[in-house]
PDB file of N, CA, C and O in Angstrom:
ATOM      1  N   MET A   1       2.339  -2.524   3.501  1.00 82.00           N
ATOM      2  CA  MET A   1       2.568  -2.657   2.084  1.00 82.00           C
ATOM      3  C   MET A   1       1.888  -1.485   1.384  1.00 82.00           C
ATOM      4  O   MET A   1       0.694  -1.250   1.575  1.00 82.00           O
ATOM      5  N   PHE A   2       2.657  -0.755   0.630  1.00 84.00           N
ATOM      6  CA  PHE A   2       2.120   0.321  -0.191  1.00 84.00           C
ATOM      7  C   PHE A   2       2.253  -0.084  -1.652  1.00 84.00           C
ATOM      8  O   PHE A   2       3.359  -0.322  -2.127  1.00 84.00           O
ATOM      9  N   HIS A   3       1.142  -0.202  -2.325  1.00 81.00           N
ATOM     10  CA  HIS A   3       1.154  -0.610  -3.729  1.00 81.00           C
ATOM     11  C   HIS A   3       1.533   0.551  -4.635  1.00 81.00           C
ATOM     12  O   HIS A   3       1.563   1.707  -4.222  1.00 81.00           O
ATOM     13  N   GLY A   4       1.797   0.229  -5.873  1.00 78.00           N
ATOM     14  CA  GLY A   4       2.185   1.233  -6.857  1.00 78.00           C
ATOM     15  C   GLY A   4       0.992   1.898  -7.509  1.00 78.00           C
ATOM     16  O   GLY A   4      -0.171   1.584  -7.230  1.00 78.00           O
ATOM     17  N   PHE A   5       1.286   2.807  -8.398  1.00 76.00           N
ATOM     18  CA  PHE A   5       0.282   3.568  -9.121  1.00 76.00           C
ATOM     19  C   PHE A   5      -0.614   2.628  -9.928  1.00 76.00           C
ATOM     20  O   PHE A   5      -0.136   1.666 -10.521  1.00 76.00           O
ATOM     21  N   SER A   6      -1.893   2.902  -9.929  1.00 78.00           N
ATOM     22  CA  SER A   6      -2.884   2.134 -10.680  1.00 78.00           C
ATOM     23  C   SER A   6      -2.943   0.678 -10.238  1.00 78.00           C
ATOM     24  O   SER A   6      -3.121  -0.231 -11.039  1.00 78.00           O
ATOM     25  N   ASP A   7      -2.774   0.429  -8.955  1.00 82.00           N
ATOM     26  CA  ASP A   7      -2.778  -0.916  -8.396  1.00 82.00           C
ATOM     27  C   ASP A   7      -3.715  -0.933  -7.193  1.00 82.00           C
ATOM     28  O   ASP A   7      -4.362   0.062  -6.885  1.00 82.00           O
ATOM     29  N   HIS A   8      -3.790  -2.058  -6.510  1.00 81.00           N
ATOM     30  CA  HIS A   8      -4.571  -2.160  -5.283  1.00 81.00           C
ATOM     31  C   HIS A   8      -3.989  -3.262  -4.423  1.00 81.00           C
ATOM     32  O   HIS A   8      -3.282  -4.144  -4.902  1.00 81.00           O
ATOM     33  N   VAL A   9      -4.290  -3.208  -3.141  1.00 84.00           N
ATOM     34  CA  VAL A   9      -3.669  -4.110  -2.178  1.00 84.00           C
ATOM     35  C   VAL A   9      -4.115  -5.576  -2.376  1.00 84.00           C
ATOM     36  O   VAL A   9      -3.374  -6.492  -2.039  1.00 84.00           O
ATOM     37  N   ASN A  10      -5.287  -5.807  -2.938  1.00 84.00           N
ATOM     38  CA  ASN A  10      -5.759  -7.187  -3.128  1.00 84.00           C
ATOM     39  C   ASN A  10      -4.815  -8.010  -3.996  1.00 84.00           C
ATOM     40  O   ASN A  10      -4.748  -9.220  -3.871  1.00 84.00           O
ATOM     41  N   ARG A  11      -4.073  -7.371  -4.865  1.00 83.00           N
ATOM     42  CA  ARG A  11      -3.146  -8.077  -5.749  1.00 83.00           C
ATOM     43  C   ARG A  11      -2.085  -8.845  -4.960  1.00 83.00           C
ATOM     44  O   ARG A  11      -1.512  -9.802  -5.444  1.00 83.00           O
ATOM     45  N   TYR A  12      -1.836  -8.433  -3.725  1.00 83.00           N
ATOM     46  CA  TYR A  12      -0.759  -9.015  -2.927  1.00 83.00           C
ATOM     47  C   TYR A  12      -1.251 -10.021  -1.890  1.00 83.00           C
ATOM     48  O   TYR A  12      -0.459 -10.514  -1.095  1.00 83.00           O
ATOM     49  N   TYR A  13      -2.520 -10.344  -1.897  1.00 83.00           N
ATOM     50  CA  TYR A  13      -3.051 -11.254  -0.887  1.00 83.00           C
ATOM     51  C   TYR A  13      -2.506 -12.672  -1.002  1.00 83.00           C
ATOM     52  O   TYR A  13      -2.599 -13.443  -0.075  1.00 83.00           O
ATOM     53  N   GLY A  14      -1.933 -13.056  -2.119  1.00 87.00           N
ATOM     54  CA  GLY A  14      -1.261 -14.343  -2.215  1.00 87.00           C
ATOM     55  C   GLY A  14       0.078 -14.334  -1.484  1.00 87.00           C
ATOM     56  O   GLY A  14       0.555 -15.366  -1.013  1.00 87.00           O
ATOM     57  N   PHE A  15       0.685 -13.173  -1.381  1.00 89.00           N
ATOM     58  CA  PHE A  15       1.989 -13.009  -0.732  1.00 89.00           C
ATOM     59  C   PHE A  15       1.857 -12.826   0.778  1.00 89.00           C
ATOM     60  O   PHE A  15       2.698 -13.312   1.547  1.00 89.00           O
ATOM     61  N   PHE A  16       0.811 -12.163   1.232  1.00 89.00           N
ATOM     62  CA  PHE A  16       0.645 -11.874   2.652  1.00 89.00           C
ATOM     63  C   PHE A  16       0.602 -13.137   3.519  1.00 89.00           C
ATOM     64  O   PHE A  16       1.243 -13.173   4.568  1.00 89.00           O
ATOM     65  N   PRO A  17      -0.137 -14.185   3.140  1.00 92.00           N
ATOM     66  CA  PRO A  17      -0.139 -15.401   3.970  1.00 92.00           C
ATOM     67  C   PRO A  17       1.252 -16.032   4.096  1.00 92.00           C
ATOM     68  O   PRO A  17       1.594 -16.571   5.148  1.00 92.00           O
ATOM     69  N   TYR A  18       2.047 -15.952   3.039  1.00 94.00           N
ATOM     70  CA  TYR A  18       3.419 -16.468   3.079  1.00 94.00           C
ATOM     71  C   TYR A  18       4.198 -15.789   4.204  1.00 94.00           C
ATOM     72  O   TYR A  18       4.908 -16.439   4.978  1.00 94.00           O
ATOM     73  N   LEU A  19       4.071 -14.478   4.308  1.00 92.00           N
ATOM     74  CA  LEU A  19       4.757 -13.746   5.365  1.00 92.00           C
ATOM     75  C   LEU A  19       4.168 -14.058   6.731  1.00 92.00           C
ATOM     76  O   LEU A  19       4.909 -14.269   7.703  1.00 92.00           O
ATOM     77  N   ALA A  20       2.847 -14.114   6.818  1.00 92.00           N
ATOM     78  CA  ALA A  20       2.184 -14.393   8.092  1.00 92.00           C
ATOM     79  C   ALA A  20       2.565 -15.769   8.633  1.00 92.00           C
ATOM     80  O   ALA A  20       2.759 -15.931   9.844  1.00 92.00           O
ATOM     81  N   GLU A  21       2.700 -16.762   7.760  1.00 95.00           N
ATOM     82  CA  GLU A  21       3.110 -18.107   8.189  1.00 95.00           C
ATOM     83  C   GLU A  21       4.500 -18.099   8.812  1.00 95.00           C
ATOM     84  O   GLU A  21       4.868 -19.011   9.538  1.00 95.00           O
ATOM     85  N   ARG A  22       5.263 -17.078   8.531  1.00 94.00           N
ATOM     86  CA  ARG A  22       6.609 -16.953   9.076  1.00 94.00           C
ATOM     87  C   ARG A  22       6.667 -15.970  10.245  1.00 94.00           C
ATOM     88  O   ARG A  22       7.722 -15.505  10.649  1.00 94.00           O
ATOM     89  N   GLY A  23       5.487 -15.653  10.785  1.00 92.00           N
ATOM     90  CA  GLY A  23       5.408 -14.809  11.961  1.00 92.00           C
ATOM     91  C   GLY A  23       5.525 -13.316  11.705  1.00 92.00           C
ATOM     92  O   GLY A  23       5.784 -12.541  12.620  1.00 92.00           O
ATOM     93  N   ILE A  24       5.317 -12.907  10.466  1.00 91.00           N
ATOM     94  CA  ILE A  24       5.426 -11.490  10.125  1.00 91.00           C
ATOM     95  C   ILE A  24       4.024 -10.900   9.987  1.00 91.00           C
ATOM     96  O   ILE A  24       3.235 -11.350   9.157  1.00 91.00           O
ATOM     97  N   ALA A  25       3.724  -9.913  10.802  1.00 90.00           N
ATOM     98  CA  ALA A  25       2.435  -9.217  10.693  1.00 90.00           C
ATOM     99  C   ALA A  25       2.471  -8.343   9.447  1.00 90.00           C
ATOM    100  O   ALA A  25       3.462  -7.671   9.173  1.00 90.00           O
ATOM    101  N   VAL A  26       1.391  -8.357   8.688  1.00 89.00           N
ATOM    102  CA  VAL A  26       1.334  -7.622   7.429  1.00 89.00           C
ATOM    103  C   VAL A  26       0.117  -6.703   7.432  1.00 89.00           C
ATOM    104  O   VAL A  26      -0.987  -7.121   7.772  1.00 89.00           O
ATOM    105  N   TYR A  27       0.335  -5.465   7.038  1.00 89.00           N
ATOM    106  CA  TYR A  27      -0.741  -4.499   6.886  1.00 89.00           C
ATOM    107  C   TYR A  27      -0.667  -3.951   5.479  1.00 89.00           C
ATOM    108  O   TYR A  27       0.403  -3.556   5.018  1.00 89.00           O
ATOM    109  N   GLY A  28      -1.783  -3.945   4.802  1.00 85.00           N
ATOM    110  CA  GLY A  28      -1.840  -3.408   3.449  1.00 85.00           C
ATOM    111  C   GLY A  28      -2.804  -2.242   3.395  1.00 85.00           C
ATOM    112  O   GLY A  28      -3.856  -2.276   4.030  1.00 85.00           O
ATOM    113  N   VAL A  29      -2.450  -1.238   2.654  1.00 84.00           N
ATOM    114  CA  VAL A  29      -3.252  -0.019   2.557  1.00 84.00           C
ATOM    115  C   VAL A  29      -3.535   0.272   1.090  1.00 84.00           C
ATOM    116  O   VAL A  29      -2.621   0.286   0.279  1.00 84.00           O
ATOM    117  N   ASP A  30      -4.802   0.472   0.766  1.00 85.00           N
ATOM    118  CA  ASP A  30      -5.127   0.971  -0.570  1.00 85.00           C
ATOM    119  C   ASP A  30      -4.880   2.474  -0.553  1.00 85.00           C
ATOM    120  O   ASP A  30      -5.470   3.203   0.250  1.00 85.00           O
ATOM    121  N   GLN A  31      -4.022   2.904  -1.432  1.00 85.00           N
ATOM    122  CA  GLN A  31      -3.734   4.335  -1.491  1.00 85.00           C
ATOM    123  C   GLN A  31      -4.942   5.098  -2.021  1.00 85.00           C
ATOM    124  O   GLN A  31      -5.765   4.553  -2.757  1.00 85.00           O
ATOM    125  N   ARG A  32      -5.003   6.344  -1.636  1.00 86.00           N
ATOM    126  CA  ARG A  32      -6.078   7.244  -2.066  1.00 86.00           C
ATOM    127  C   ARG A  32      -6.241   7.157  -3.590  1.00 86.00           C
ATOM    128  O   ARG A  32      -5.269   7.232  -4.330  1.00 86.00           O
ATOM    129  N   GLY A  33      -7.457   6.917  -4.032  1.00 86.00           N
ATOM    130  CA  GLY A  33      -7.744   6.855  -5.465  1.00 86.00           C
ATOM    131  C   GLY A  33      -7.653   5.467  -6.075  1.00 86.00           C
ATOM    132  O   GLY A  33      -7.888   5.304  -7.262  1.00 86.00           O
ATOM    133  N   TRP A  34      -7.325   4.445  -5.278  1.00 85.00           N
ATOM    134  CA  TRP A  34      -7.169   3.089  -5.813  1.00 85.00           C
ATOM    135  C   TRP A  34      -7.844   2.070  -4.897  1.00 85.00           C
ATOM    136  O   TRP A  34      -8.018   2.290  -3.714  1.00 85.00           O
ATOM    137  N   GLY A  35      -8.185   0.937  -5.463  1.00 84.00           N
ATOM    138  CA  GLY A  35      -8.765  -0.175  -4.687  1.00 84.00           C
ATOM    139  C   GLY A  35     -10.020   0.223  -3.949  1.00 84.00           C
ATOM    140  O   GLY A  35     -10.885   0.922  -4.472  1.00 84.00           O
ATOM    141  N   ARG A  36     -10.111  -0.221  -2.689  1.00 83.00           N
ATOM    142  CA  ARG A  36     -11.313   0.031  -1.891  1.00 83.00           C
ATOM    143  C   ARG A  36     -11.418   1.452  -1.376  1.00 83.00           C
ATOM    144  O   ARG A  36     -12.404   1.806  -0.742  1.00 83.00           O
ATOM    145  N   SER A  37     -10.403   2.283  -1.634  1.00 84.00           N
ATOM    146  CA  SER A  37     -10.517   3.688  -1.228  1.00 84.00           C
ATOM    147  C   SER A  37     -11.445   4.453  -2.166  1.00 84.00           C
ATOM    148  O   SER A  37     -11.913   5.540  -1.831  1.00 84.00           O
ATOM    149  N   VAL A  38     -11.734   3.891  -3.331  1.00 88.00           N
ATOM    150  CA  VAL A  38     -12.573   4.549  -4.332  1.00 88.00           C
ATOM    151  C   VAL A  38     -14.037   4.176  -4.096  1.00 88.00           C
ATOM    152  O   VAL A  38     -14.392   3.014  -4.090  1.00 88.00           O
ATOM    153  N   LYS A  39     -14.847   5.177  -3.885  1.00 89.00           N
ATOM    154  CA  LYS A  39     -16.286   4.953  -3.680  1.00 89.00           C
ATOM    155  C   LYS A  39     -17.077   5.194  -4.957  1.00 89.00           C
ATOM    156  O   LYS A  39     -18.124   4.631  -5.155  1.00 89.00           O
ATOM    157  N   LYS A  40     -16.563   6.082  -5.831  1.00 92.00           N
ATOM    158  CA  LYS A  40     -17.215   6.376  -7.112  1.00 92.00           C
ATOM    159  C   LYS A  40     -16.181   6.199  -8.216  1.00 92.00           C
ATOM    160  O   LYS A  40     -15.010   6.541  -8.040  1.00 92.00           O
ATOM    161  N   ASP A  41     -16.615   5.675  -9.358  1.00 90.00           N
ATOM    162  CA  ASP A  41     -15.696   5.491 -10.483  1.00 90.00           C
ATOM    163  C   ASP A  41     -14.975   6.788 -10.855  1.00 90.00           C
ATOM    164  O   ASP A  41     -13.811   6.761 -11.262  1.00 90.00           O
ATOM    165  N   SER A  42     -15.658   7.899 -10.691  1.00 91.00           N
ATOM    166  CA  SER A  42     -15.055   9.184 -11.065  1.00 91.00           C
ATOM    167  C   SER A  42     -13.888   9.567 -10.152  1.00 91.00           C
ATOM    168  O   SER A  42     -13.107  10.463 -10.483  1.00 91.00           O
ATOM    169  N   ASP A  43     -13.744   8.889  -8.991  1.00 87.00           N
ATOM    170  CA  ASP A  43     -12.638   9.176  -8.073  1.00 87.00           C
ATOM    171  C   ASP A  43     -11.409   8.308  -8.338  1.00 87.00           C
ATOM    172  O   ASP A  43     -10.351   8.533  -7.750  1.00 87.00           O
ATOM    173  N   LYS A  44     -11.540   7.328  -9.232  1.00 88.00           N
ATOM    174  CA  LYS A  44     -10.425   6.428  -9.505  1.00 88.00           C
ATOM    175  C   LYS A  44      -9.225   7.202 -10.055  1.00 88.00           C
ATOM    176  O   LYS A  44      -9.359   7.984 -10.980  1.00 88.00           O
ATOM    177  N   GLY A  45      -8.087   6.968  -9.463  1.00 85.00           N
ATOM    178  CA  GLY A  45      -6.859   7.603  -9.906  1.00 85.00           C
ATOM    179  C   GLY A  45      -6.594   8.969  -9.308  1.00 85.00           C
ATOM    180  O   GLY A  45      -5.556   9.560  -9.544  1.00 85.00           O
ATOM    181  N   LYS A  46      -7.514   9.472  -8.521  1.00 87.00           N
ATOM    182  CA  LYS A  46      -7.337  10.795  -7.910  1.00 87.00           C
ATOM    183  C   LYS A  46      -6.552  10.651  -6.606  1.00 87.00           C
ATOM    184  O   LYS A  46      -7.118  10.546  -5.528  1.00 87.00           O
ATOM    185  N   THR A  47      -5.236  10.619  -6.743  1.00 86.00           N
ATOM    186  CA  THR A  47      -4.372  10.441  -5.578  1.00 86.00           C
ATOM    187  C   THR A  47      -4.044  11.750  -4.895  1.00 86.00           C
ATOM    188  O   THR A  47      -3.657  11.756  -3.728  1.00 86.00           O
ATOM    189  N   GLY A  48      -4.158  12.835  -5.624  1.00 88.00           N
ATOM    190  CA  GLY A  48      -3.741  14.117  -5.089  1.00 88.00           C
ATOM    191  C   GLY A  48      -2.261  14.321  -5.355  1.00 88.00           C
ATOM    192  O   GLY A  48      -1.605  13.486  -5.977  1.00 88.00           O
ATOM    193  N   PRO A  49      -1.713  15.429  -4.868  1.00 93.00           N
ATOM    194  CA  PRO A  49      -0.298  15.706  -5.103  1.00 93.00           C
ATOM    195  C   PRO A  49       0.603  14.721  -4.345  1.00 93.00           C
ATOM    196  O   PRO A  49       0.172  14.088  -3.380  1.00 93.00           O
ATOM    197  N   THR A  50       1.839  14.634  -4.778  1.00 89.00           N
ATOM    198  CA  THR A  50       2.802  13.732  -4.130  1.00 89.00           C
ATOM    199  C   THR A  50       2.887  14.002  -2.639  1.00 89.00           C
ATOM    200  O   THR A  50       2.986  13.073  -1.838  1.00 89.00           O
ATOM    201  N   SER A  51       2.824  15.248  -2.240  1.00 94.00           N
ATOM    202  CA  SER A  51       2.893  15.587  -0.813  1.00 94.00           C
ATOM    203  C   SER A  51       1.768  14.926  -0.026  1.00 94.00           C
ATOM    204  O   SER A  51       1.972  14.482   1.110  1.00 94.00           O
ATOM    205  N   ARG A  52       0.580  14.824  -0.614  1.00 92.00           N
ATOM    206  CA  ARG A  52      -0.544  14.169   0.062  1.00 92.00           C
ATOM    207  C   ARG A  52      -0.312  12.662   0.146  1.00 92.00           C
ATOM    208  O   ARG A  52      -0.582  12.041   1.170  1.00 92.00           O
ATOM    209  N   VAL A  53       0.185  12.064  -0.932  1.00 88.00           N
ATOM    210  CA  VAL A  53       0.469  10.624  -0.935  1.00 88.00           C
ATOM    211  C   VAL A  53       1.488  10.304   0.160  1.00 88.00           C
ATOM    212  O   VAL A  53       1.307   9.363   0.941  1.00 88.00           O
ATOM    213  N   LEU A  54       2.555  11.089   0.244  1.00 91.00           N
ATOM    214  CA  LEU A  54       3.582  10.857   1.263  1.00 91.00           C
ATOM    215  C   LEU A  54       3.031  11.091   2.668  1.00 91.00           C
ATOM    216  O   LEU A  54       3.362  10.353   3.599  1.00 91.00           O
ATOM    217  N   ALA A  55       2.180  12.088   2.827  1.00 95.00           N
ATOM    218  CA  ALA A  55       1.564  12.346   4.133  1.00 95.00           C
ATOM    219  C   ALA A  55       0.661  11.189   4.544  1.00 95.00           C
ATOM    220  O   ALA A  55       0.647  10.790   5.724  1.00 95.00           O
ATOM    221  N   ASP A  56      -0.075  10.614   3.590  1.00 92.00           N
ATOM    222  CA  ASP A  56      -0.915   9.449   3.889  1.00 92.00           C
ATOM    223  C   ASP A  56      -0.053   8.283   4.371  1.00 92.00           C
ATOM    224  O   ASP A  56      -0.387   7.597   5.338  1.00 92.00           O
ATOM    225  N   MET A  57       1.066   8.049   3.674  1.00 90.00           N
ATOM    226  CA  MET A  57       1.960   6.956   4.059  1.00 90.00           C
ATOM    227  C   MET A  57       2.536   7.184   5.460  1.00 90.00           C
ATOM    228  O   MET A  57       2.545   6.278   6.294  1.00 90.00           O
ATOM    229  N   ALA A  58       3.013   8.395   5.704  1.00 94.00           N
ATOM    230  CA  ALA A  58       3.595   8.715   7.005  1.00 94.00           C
ATOM    231  C   ALA A  58       2.565   8.561   8.120  1.00 94.00           C
ATOM    232  O   ALA A  58       2.873   8.029   9.197  1.00 94.00           O
ATOM    233  N   ALA A  59       1.327   8.978   7.868  1.00 94.00           N
ATOM    234  CA  ALA A  59       0.272   8.854   8.880  1.00 94.00           C
ATOM    235  C   ALA A  59       0.009   7.390   9.210  1.00 94.00           C
ATOM    236  O   ALA A  59      -0.146   7.030  10.389  1.00 94.00           O
ATOM    237  N   PHE A  60      -0.019   6.532   8.196  1.00 91.00           N
ATOM    238  CA  PHE A  60      -0.236   5.108   8.471  1.00 91.00           C
ATOM    239  C   PHE A  60       0.941   4.519   9.237  1.00 91.00           C
ATOM    240  O   PHE A  60       0.749   3.782  10.206  1.00 91.00           O
ATOM    241  N   ILE A  61       2.151   4.820   8.825  1.00 92.00           N
ATOM    242  CA  ILE A  61       3.336   4.281   9.501  1.00 92.00           C
ATOM    243  C   ILE A  61       3.343   4.706  10.963  1.00 92.00           C
ATOM    244  O   ILE A  61       3.650   3.896  11.854  1.00 92.00           O
ATOM    245  N   ARG A  62       2.968   5.943  11.253  1.00 94.00           N
ATOM    246  CA  ARG A  62       2.926   6.419  12.636  1.00 94.00           C
ATOM    247  C   ARG A  62       1.987   5.587  13.503  1.00 94.00           C
ATOM    248  O   ARG A  62       2.218   5.455  14.696  1.00 94.00           O
ATOM    249  N   THR A  63       0.920   5.016  12.907  1.00 92.00           N
ATOM    250  CA  THR A  63      -0.009   4.200  13.703  1.00 92.00           C
ATOM    251  C   THR A  63       0.652   2.914  14.186  1.00 92.00           C
ATOM    252  O   THR A  63       0.145   2.275  15.105  1.00 92.00           O
ATOM    253  N   GLN A  64       1.758   2.526  13.570  1.00 90.00           N
ATOM    254  CA  GLN A  64       2.453   1.296  13.945  1.00 90.00           C
ATOM    255  C   GLN A  64       3.595   1.547  14.944  1.00 90.00           C
ATOM    256  O   GLN A  64       4.246   0.607  15.393  1.00 90.00           O
ATOM    257  N   LEU A  65       3.840   2.799  15.286  1.00 91.00           N
ATOM    258  CA  LEU A  65       4.963   3.169  16.154  1.00 91.00           C
ATOM    259  C   LEU A  65       4.466   3.776  17.448  1.00 91.00           C
ATOM    260  O   LEU A  65       3.429   4.410  17.466  1.00 91.00           O
ATOM    261  N   PRO A  66       5.169   3.638  18.552  1.00 93.00           N
ATOM    262  CA  PRO A  66       6.369   2.821  18.700  1.00 93.00           C
ATOM    263  C   PRO A  66       6.012   1.340  18.623  1.00 93.00           C
ATOM    264  O   PRO A  66       4.865   0.947  18.836  1.00 93.00           O
ATOM    265  N   SER A  67       7.003   0.539  18.330  1.00 91.00           N
ATOM    266  CA  SER A  67       6.802  -0.891  18.173  1.00 91.00           C
ATOM    267  C   SER A  67       7.887  -1.650  18.917  1.00 91.00           C
ATOM    268  O   SER A  67       9.047  -1.237  18.916  1.00 91.00           O
ATOM    269  N   GLU A  68       7.498  -2.766  19.541  1.00 91.00           N
ATOM    270  CA  GLU A  68       8.484  -3.605  20.231  1.00 91.00           C
ATOM    271  C   GLU A  68       9.281  -4.449  19.249  1.00 91.00           C
ATOM    272  O   GLU A  68      10.293  -5.032  19.607  1.00 91.00           O
ATOM    273  N   VAL A  69       8.814  -4.534  18.017  1.00 89.00           N
ATOM    274  CA  VAL A  69       9.512  -5.293  16.981  1.00 89.00           C
ATOM    275  C   VAL A  69       9.858  -4.346  15.838  1.00 89.00           C
ATOM    276  O   VAL A  69       9.237  -3.292  15.674  1.00 89.00           O
ATOM    277  N   PRO A  70      10.843  -4.700  15.032  1.00 89.00           N
ATOM    278  CA  PRO A  70      11.189  -3.823  13.903  1.00 89.00           C
ATOM    279  C   PRO A  70      10.006  -3.648  12.946  1.00 89.00           C
ATOM    280  O   PRO A  70       9.229  -4.574  12.722  1.00 89.00           O
ATOM    281  N   VAL A  71       9.887  -2.455  12.410  1.00 90.00           N
ATOM    282  CA  VAL A  71       8.864  -2.146  11.414  1.00 90.00           C
ATOM    283  C   VAL A  71       9.564  -2.002  10.075  1.00 90.00           C
ATOM    284  O   VAL A  71      10.539  -1.257   9.938  1.00 90.00           O
ATOM    285  N   PHE A  72       9.070  -2.741   9.092  1.00 88.00           N
ATOM    286  CA  PHE A  72       9.629  -2.711   7.747  1.00 88.00           C
ATOM    287  C   PHE A  72       8.537  -2.229   6.813  1.00 88.00           C
ATOM    288  O   PHE A  72       7.415  -2.729   6.838  1.00 88.00           O
ATOM    289  N   VAL A  73       8.847  -1.260   5.995  1.00 89.00           N
ATOM    290  CA  VAL A  73       7.881  -0.713   5.046  1.00 89.00           C
ATOM    291  C   VAL A  73       8.276  -1.167   3.651  1.00 89.00           C
ATOM    292  O   VAL A  73       9.409  -0.964   3.219  1.00 89.00           O
ATOM    293  N   LEU A  74       7.327  -1.796   2.955  1.00 84.00           N
ATOM    294  CA  LEU A  74       7.558  -2.272   1.597  1.00 84.00           C
ATOM    295  C   LEU A  74       6.687  -1.470   0.650  1.00 84.00           C
ATOM    296  O   LEU A  74       5.488  -1.314   0.873  1.00 84.00           O
ATOM    297  N   GLY A  75       7.297  -0.952  -0.367  1.00 81.00           N
ATOM    298  CA  GLY A  75       6.555  -0.271  -1.423  1.00 81.00           C
ATOM    299  C   GLY A  75       6.845  -0.986  -2.732  1.00 81.00           C
ATOM    300  O   GLY A  75       7.936  -1.509  -2.940  1.00 81.00           O
ATOM    301  N   HIS A  76       5.854  -1.057  -3.591  1.00 74.00           N
ATOM    302  CA  HIS A  76       6.047  -1.761  -4.854  1.00 74.00           C
ATOM    303  C   HIS A  76       5.317  -1.033  -5.954  1.00 74.00           C
ATOM    304  O   HIS A  76       4.206  -0.570  -5.774  1.00 74.00           O
ATOM    305  N   SER A  77       5.961  -0.956  -7.105  1.00 71.00           N
ATOM    306  CA  SER A  77       5.308  -0.415  -8.275  1.00 71.00           C
ATOM    307  C   SER A  77       5.482  -1.392  -9.416  1.00 71.00           C
ATOM    308  O   SER A  77       6.575  -1.904  -9.642  1.00 71.00           O
ATOM    309  N   SER A  78       4.400  -1.658 -10.107  1.00 64.00           N
ATOM    310  CA  SER A  78       4.464  -2.572 -11.246  1.00 64.00           C
ATOM    311  C   SER A  78       4.745  -1.817 -12.535  1.00 64.00           C
ATOM    312  O   SER A  78       4.758  -2.404 -13.604  1.00 64.00           O
ATOM    313  N   LYS A  79       4.956  -0.523 -12.420  1.00 62.00           N
ATOM    314  CA  LYS A  79       5.241   0.278 -13.614  1.00 62.00           C
ATOM    315  C   LYS A  79       6.585  -0.152 -14.197  1.00 62.00           C
ATOM    316  O   LYS A  79       7.559  -0.308 -13.503  1.00 62.00           O
ATOM    317  N   SER A  80       6.604  -0.373 -15.481  1.00 58.00           N
ATOM    318  CA  SER A  80       7.868  -0.726 -16.127  1.00 58.00           C
ATOM    319  C   SER A  80       8.317   0.427 -16.999  1.00 58.00           C
ATOM    320  O   SER A  80       7.517   1.187 -17.532  1.00 58.00           O
ATOM    321  N   TYR A  81       9.608   0.549 -17.108  1.00 55.00           N
ATOM    322  CA  TYR A  81      10.205   1.618 -17.906  1.00 55.00           C
ATOM    323  C   TYR A  81      11.010   0.998 -19.029  1.00 55.00           C
ATOM    324  O   TYR A  81      11.665  -0.014 -18.837  1.00 55.00           O
ATOM    325  N   PRO A  82      11.000   1.605 -20.205  1.00 60.00           N
ATOM    326  CA  PRO A  82      11.793   1.068 -21.315  1.00 60.00           C
ATOM    327  C   PRO A  82      13.286   1.132 -20.994  1.00 60.00           C
ATOM    328  O   PRO A  82      13.745   2.043 -20.324  1.00 60.00           O
ATOM    329  N   SER A  83      14.040   0.146 -21.473  1.00 56.00           N
ATOM    330  CA  SER A  83      15.477   0.166 -21.207  1.00 56.00           C
ATOM    331  C   SER A  83      16.241   0.871 -22.291  1.00 56.00           C
ATOM    332  O   SER A  83      15.789   1.235 -23.300  1.00 56.00           O
TER     333      SER A  83
END
């Protein structure tokens, strides 16, 4: 599970048990600059360039491969846009 901008993985802990009860292994990652990845307040929101964010995601996904079961990647953003 990759959370959206200005979010953290703890927000989804109510959803993870629902999936686990159905036999789905769930891994959540706090993206760079958010949640438990932040050690100092001054680092909050410092995700780096998009290329770094995508490289972080790809590196984590690679740790799950190869896999004997299908791997599904879920990304979510709570950002809303005006209609």
